[in-house]
Short mmCIF file of C-alpha atoms in Angstrom, two decimals:
data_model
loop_
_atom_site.label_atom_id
_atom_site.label_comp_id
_atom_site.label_asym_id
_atom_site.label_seq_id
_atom_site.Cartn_x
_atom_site.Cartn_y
_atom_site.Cartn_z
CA UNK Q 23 46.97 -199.76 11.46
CA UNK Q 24 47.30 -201.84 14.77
CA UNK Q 25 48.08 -201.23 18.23
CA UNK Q 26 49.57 -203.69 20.38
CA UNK Q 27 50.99 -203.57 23.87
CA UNK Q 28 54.35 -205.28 24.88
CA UNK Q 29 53.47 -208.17 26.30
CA UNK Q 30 55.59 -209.01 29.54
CA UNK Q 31 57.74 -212.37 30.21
CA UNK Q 32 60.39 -211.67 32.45
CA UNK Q 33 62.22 -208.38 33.14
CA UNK Q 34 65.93 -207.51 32.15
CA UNK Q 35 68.74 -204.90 32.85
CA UNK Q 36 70.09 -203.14 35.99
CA UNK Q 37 69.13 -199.57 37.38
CA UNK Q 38 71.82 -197.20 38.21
CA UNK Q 39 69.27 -195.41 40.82
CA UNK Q 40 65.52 -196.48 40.83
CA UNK Q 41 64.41 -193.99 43.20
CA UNK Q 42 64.90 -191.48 40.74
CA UNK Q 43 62.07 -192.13 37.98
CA UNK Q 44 58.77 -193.13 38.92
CA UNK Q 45 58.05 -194.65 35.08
CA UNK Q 46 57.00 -198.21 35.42
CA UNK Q 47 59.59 -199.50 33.93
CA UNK Q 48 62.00 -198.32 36.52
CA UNK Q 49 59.74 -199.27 38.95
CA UNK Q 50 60.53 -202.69 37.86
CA UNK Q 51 62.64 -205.54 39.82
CA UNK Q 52 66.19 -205.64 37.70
CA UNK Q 53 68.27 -208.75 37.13
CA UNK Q 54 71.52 -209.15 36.11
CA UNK Q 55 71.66 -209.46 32.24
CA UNK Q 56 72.09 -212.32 30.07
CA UNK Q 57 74.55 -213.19 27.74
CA UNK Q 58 76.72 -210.09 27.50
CA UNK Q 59 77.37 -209.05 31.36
CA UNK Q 60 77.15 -205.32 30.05
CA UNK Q 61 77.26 -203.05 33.43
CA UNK Q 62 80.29 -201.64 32.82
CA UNK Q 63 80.36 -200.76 29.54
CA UNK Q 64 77.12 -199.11 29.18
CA UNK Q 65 78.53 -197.15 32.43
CA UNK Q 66 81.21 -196.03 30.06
CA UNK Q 67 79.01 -195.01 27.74
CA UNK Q 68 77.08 -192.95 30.10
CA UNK Q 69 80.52 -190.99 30.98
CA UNK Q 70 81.56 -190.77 27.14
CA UNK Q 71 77.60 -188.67 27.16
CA UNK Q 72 77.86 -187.10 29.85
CA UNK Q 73 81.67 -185.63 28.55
CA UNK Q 74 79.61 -184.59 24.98
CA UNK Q 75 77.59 -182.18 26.94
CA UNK Q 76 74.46 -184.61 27.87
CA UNK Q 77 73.40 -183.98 31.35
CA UNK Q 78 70.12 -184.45 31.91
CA UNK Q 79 70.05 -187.16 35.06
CA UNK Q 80 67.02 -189.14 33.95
CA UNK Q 81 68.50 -189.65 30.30
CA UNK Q 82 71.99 -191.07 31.62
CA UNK Q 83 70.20 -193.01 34.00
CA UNK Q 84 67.72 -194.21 30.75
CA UNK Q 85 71.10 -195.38 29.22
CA UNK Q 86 72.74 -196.74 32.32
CA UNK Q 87 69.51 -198.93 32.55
CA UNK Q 88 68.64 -199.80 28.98
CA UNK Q 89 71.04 -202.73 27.30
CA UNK Q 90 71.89 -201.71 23.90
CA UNK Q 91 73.09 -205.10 22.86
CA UNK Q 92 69.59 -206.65 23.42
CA UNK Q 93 68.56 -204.14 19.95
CA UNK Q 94 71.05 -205.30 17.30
CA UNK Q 95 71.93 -208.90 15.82
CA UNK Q 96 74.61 -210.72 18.36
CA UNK Q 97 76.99 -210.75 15.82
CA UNK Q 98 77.10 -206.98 16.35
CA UNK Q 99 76.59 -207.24 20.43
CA UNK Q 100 80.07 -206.32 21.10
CA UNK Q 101 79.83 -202.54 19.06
CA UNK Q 102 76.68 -202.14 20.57
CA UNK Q 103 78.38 -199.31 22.91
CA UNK Q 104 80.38 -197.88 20.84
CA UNK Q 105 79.27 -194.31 19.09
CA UNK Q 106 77.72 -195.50 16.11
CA UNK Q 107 75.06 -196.58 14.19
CA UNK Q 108 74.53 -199.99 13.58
CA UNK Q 109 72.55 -202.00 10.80
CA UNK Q 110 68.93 -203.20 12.04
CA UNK Q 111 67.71 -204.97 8.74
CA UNK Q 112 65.57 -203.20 6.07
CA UNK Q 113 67.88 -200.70 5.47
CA UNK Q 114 68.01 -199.12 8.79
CA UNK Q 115 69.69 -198.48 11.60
CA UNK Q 116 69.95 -197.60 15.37
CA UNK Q 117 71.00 -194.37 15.74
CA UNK Q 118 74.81 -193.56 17.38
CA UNK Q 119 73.80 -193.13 21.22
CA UNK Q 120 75.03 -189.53 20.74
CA UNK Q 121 71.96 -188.91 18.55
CA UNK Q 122 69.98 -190.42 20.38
CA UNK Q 123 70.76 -188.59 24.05
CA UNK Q 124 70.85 -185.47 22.17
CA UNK Q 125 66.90 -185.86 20.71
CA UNK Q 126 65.69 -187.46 24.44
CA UNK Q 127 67.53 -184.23 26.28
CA UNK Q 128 65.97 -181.96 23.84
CA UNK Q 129 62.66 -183.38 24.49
CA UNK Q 130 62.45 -183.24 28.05
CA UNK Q 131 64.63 -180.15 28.40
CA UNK Q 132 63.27 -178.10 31.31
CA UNK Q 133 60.06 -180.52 32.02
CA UNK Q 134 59.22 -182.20 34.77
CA UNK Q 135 59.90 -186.31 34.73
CA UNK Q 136 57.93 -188.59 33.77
CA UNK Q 137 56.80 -186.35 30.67
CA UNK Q 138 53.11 -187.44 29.76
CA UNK Q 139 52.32 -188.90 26.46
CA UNK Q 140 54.50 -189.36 23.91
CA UNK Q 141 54.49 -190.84 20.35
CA UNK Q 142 57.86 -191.73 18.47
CA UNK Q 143 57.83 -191.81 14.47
CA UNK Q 144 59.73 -195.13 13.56
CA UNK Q 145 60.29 -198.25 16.17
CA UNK Q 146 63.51 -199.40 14.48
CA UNK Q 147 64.81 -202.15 16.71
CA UNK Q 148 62.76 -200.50 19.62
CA UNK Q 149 65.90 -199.20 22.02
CA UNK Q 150 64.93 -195.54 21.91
CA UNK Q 151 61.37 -196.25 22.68
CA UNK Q 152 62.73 -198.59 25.68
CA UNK Q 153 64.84 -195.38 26.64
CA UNK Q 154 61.32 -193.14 26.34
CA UNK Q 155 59.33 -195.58 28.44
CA UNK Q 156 61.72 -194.45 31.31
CA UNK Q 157 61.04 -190.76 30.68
CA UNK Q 158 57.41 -191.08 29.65
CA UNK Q 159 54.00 -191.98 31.54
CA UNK Q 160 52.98 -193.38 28.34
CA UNK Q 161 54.77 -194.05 25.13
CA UNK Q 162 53.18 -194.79 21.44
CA UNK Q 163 55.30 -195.99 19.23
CA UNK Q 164 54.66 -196.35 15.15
CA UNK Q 165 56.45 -198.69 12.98
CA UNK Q 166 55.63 -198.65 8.97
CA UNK Q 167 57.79 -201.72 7.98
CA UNK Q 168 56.69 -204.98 9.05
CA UNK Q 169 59.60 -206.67 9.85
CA UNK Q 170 60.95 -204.17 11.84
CA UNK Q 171 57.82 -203.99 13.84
CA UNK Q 172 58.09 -207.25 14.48
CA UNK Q 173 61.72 -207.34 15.37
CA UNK Q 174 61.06 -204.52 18.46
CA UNK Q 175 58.59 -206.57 19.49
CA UNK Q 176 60.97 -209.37 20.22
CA UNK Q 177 63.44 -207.41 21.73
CA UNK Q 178 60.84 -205.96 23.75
CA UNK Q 179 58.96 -208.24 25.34
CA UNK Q 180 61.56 -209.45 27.75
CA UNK Q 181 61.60 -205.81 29.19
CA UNK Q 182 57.96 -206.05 30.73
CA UNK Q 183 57.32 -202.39 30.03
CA UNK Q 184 53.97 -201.71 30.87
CA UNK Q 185 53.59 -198.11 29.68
CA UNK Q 186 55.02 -198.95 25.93
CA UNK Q 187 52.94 -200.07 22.94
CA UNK Q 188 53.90 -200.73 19.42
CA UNK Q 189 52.43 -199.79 16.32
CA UNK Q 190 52.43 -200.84 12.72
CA UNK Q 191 51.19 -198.20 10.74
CA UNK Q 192 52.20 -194.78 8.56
CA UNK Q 193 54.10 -192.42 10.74
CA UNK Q 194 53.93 -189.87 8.39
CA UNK Q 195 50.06 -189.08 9.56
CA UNK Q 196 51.20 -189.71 13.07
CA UNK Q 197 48.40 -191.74 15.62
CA UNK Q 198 45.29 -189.40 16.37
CA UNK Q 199 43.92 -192.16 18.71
CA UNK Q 200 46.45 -191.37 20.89
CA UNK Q 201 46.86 -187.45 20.79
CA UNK Q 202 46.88 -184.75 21.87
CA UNK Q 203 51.18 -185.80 22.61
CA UNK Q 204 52.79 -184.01 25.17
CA UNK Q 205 55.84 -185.38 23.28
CA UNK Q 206 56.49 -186.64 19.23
CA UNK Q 207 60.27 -187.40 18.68
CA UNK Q 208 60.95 -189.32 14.90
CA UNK Q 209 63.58 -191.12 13.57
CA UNK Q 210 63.26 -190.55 9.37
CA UNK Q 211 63.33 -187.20 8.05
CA UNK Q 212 61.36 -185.59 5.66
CA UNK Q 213 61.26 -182.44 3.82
CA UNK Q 214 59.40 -180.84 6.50
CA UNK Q 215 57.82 -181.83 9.27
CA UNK Q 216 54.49 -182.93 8.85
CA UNK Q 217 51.46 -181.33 9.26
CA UNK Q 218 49.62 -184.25 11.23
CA UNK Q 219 52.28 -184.10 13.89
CA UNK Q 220 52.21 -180.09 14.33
CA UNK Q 221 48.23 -181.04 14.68
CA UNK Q 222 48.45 -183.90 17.13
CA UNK Q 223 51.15 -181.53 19.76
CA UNK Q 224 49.70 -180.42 22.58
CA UNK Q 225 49.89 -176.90 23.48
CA UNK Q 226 52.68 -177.17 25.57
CA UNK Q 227 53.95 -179.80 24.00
CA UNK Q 228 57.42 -180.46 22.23
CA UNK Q 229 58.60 -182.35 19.10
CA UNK Q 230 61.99 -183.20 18.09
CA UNK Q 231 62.77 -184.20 14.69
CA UNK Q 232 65.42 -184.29 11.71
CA UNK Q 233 64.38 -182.32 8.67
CA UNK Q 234 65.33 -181.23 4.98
CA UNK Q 235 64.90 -177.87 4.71
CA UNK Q 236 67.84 -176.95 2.36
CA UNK Q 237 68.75 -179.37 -0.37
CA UNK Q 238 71.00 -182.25 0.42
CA UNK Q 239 70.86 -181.66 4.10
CA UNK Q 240 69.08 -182.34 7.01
CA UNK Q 241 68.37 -180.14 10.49
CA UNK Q 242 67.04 -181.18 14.19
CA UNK Q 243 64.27 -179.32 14.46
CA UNK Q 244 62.57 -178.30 17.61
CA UNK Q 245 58.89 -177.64 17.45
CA UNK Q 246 56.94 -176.02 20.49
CA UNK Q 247 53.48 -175.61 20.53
CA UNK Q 248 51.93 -172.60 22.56
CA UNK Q 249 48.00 -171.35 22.50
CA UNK Q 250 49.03 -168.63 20.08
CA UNK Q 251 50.49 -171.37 17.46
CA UNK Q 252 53.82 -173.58 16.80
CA UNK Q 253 57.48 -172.08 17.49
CA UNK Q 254 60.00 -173.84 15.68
CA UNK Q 255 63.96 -174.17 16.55
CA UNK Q 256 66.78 -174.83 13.73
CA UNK Q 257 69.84 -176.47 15.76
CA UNK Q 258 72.50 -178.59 13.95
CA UNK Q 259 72.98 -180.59 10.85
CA UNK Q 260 72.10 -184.64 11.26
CA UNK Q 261 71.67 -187.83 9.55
CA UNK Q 262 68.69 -189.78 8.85
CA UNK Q 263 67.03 -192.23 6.79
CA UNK Q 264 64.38 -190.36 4.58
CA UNK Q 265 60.78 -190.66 5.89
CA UNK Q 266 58.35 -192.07 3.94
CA UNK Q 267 54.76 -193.14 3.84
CA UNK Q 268 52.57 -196.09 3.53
CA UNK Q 269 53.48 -199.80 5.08
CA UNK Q 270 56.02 -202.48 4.07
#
């Protein structure tokens, strides 16, 4: 297992209202973007969002901020606001920004912003853990397959995100150098959630995770941790690439 910090180069994307998150990354001088001029249509996004019942101001502002095409291949860039997933290599994908809001709004849901530590079970391409560097002091974020690991990196480093670093390890047995978590959001579902994240959650602190717990179908789950034990939420059906173990 290795830990590795984003290493900065020069910064990227435009802030809808910078006075409103004190994360470093929105601390951070924006340019305009390259390539794909992309202002408006992540604002659309951000309305299309807010209309599905996501209203949380630091999580629009995450999305008005954070440049979705920068995550998938170019030959993709122009879908990469539209509500879906999109293929990242490996098998996987980015989850529809739907999904994603949803998860980050459940997460920080009645907490005060910046939320401290966080870890995040599978990098993917690495947009949601750009998204949780705006809402987090401090983000860990675990990666199993190589490639992919590799790939966030890349897309990464451009963003100069101080409070962000990447791991390439097992998810499934979370990353105890970093915990206790105020915060453990995953990507890959399992048949239950497992008992190394429940461990590493800080009283107090939230996870937010797909799970099978009936045949054939998987559930968000929302997990709260309080000094008498773990209280666990059942909310709706979702979609998302099995987790497993070990490293690619």
């Amino acid at each position: 297992m290795s830990l590795e910090r984003v290493a900065p180069t020069a910064a990227g994307g435009r802030v809808p209202d910078p006075r409103r998150l004190s994360t470093p990354l929105a601390e951070a001088t924006a340019v305009a973007g390259v390539g794909l001029d992309s202002a408006a249509v992540r604002q659309a996004m951000v309305r299309r969002l807010h209309a599905t019942g996501v209203t949380h101001p630091a999580v629009l502002q995450a999305f008005g901020r954070i440049e979705r095409h920068r995550f998938v291949d170019s030959a993709l860039a122009a879908q990469a606001y539209e509500d879906t997933a999109l293929p990242i290599g490996w098998g996987q994908t980015i989850s529809k920004p739907t999904v994603v809001a949803r998860m980050l709004a459940l997460l920080i849901e009645g907490r005060d912003v910046p939320v401290g530590r966080v870890l995040e079970i599978g990098t993917g391409c690495g947009y949601q853990a750009a998204l949780l560097s705006c809402l987090c002091r401090e983000v860990y974020s675990i990666e199993r397959v190589r490639g992919l690991h590799d790939k966030a990196r890349q897309h990464l480093r451009p963003l100069r995100i101080p409070n962000l670093h990447l791991i390439l390890g097992d998810g499934t047995v979370g990353f105890a150098r970093g915990a206790p978590y105020a915060g453990i959001i995953a990507a890959a579902g399992g048949d239950d959630i497992p008992p190394a994240w429940l461990e590493q959650l800080a009283v107090g602190g939230r996870l937010v995770a797909p799970a099978q717990l009936r045949p054939g179908r998987q559930s968000l789950v929302v997990v709260e941790r309080t000094a008498a034990g773990w209280q666990r939420r059942v909310l709706e059906d979702v979609w998302f690439v099995p987790l497993k173990s070990g490293l690619e």
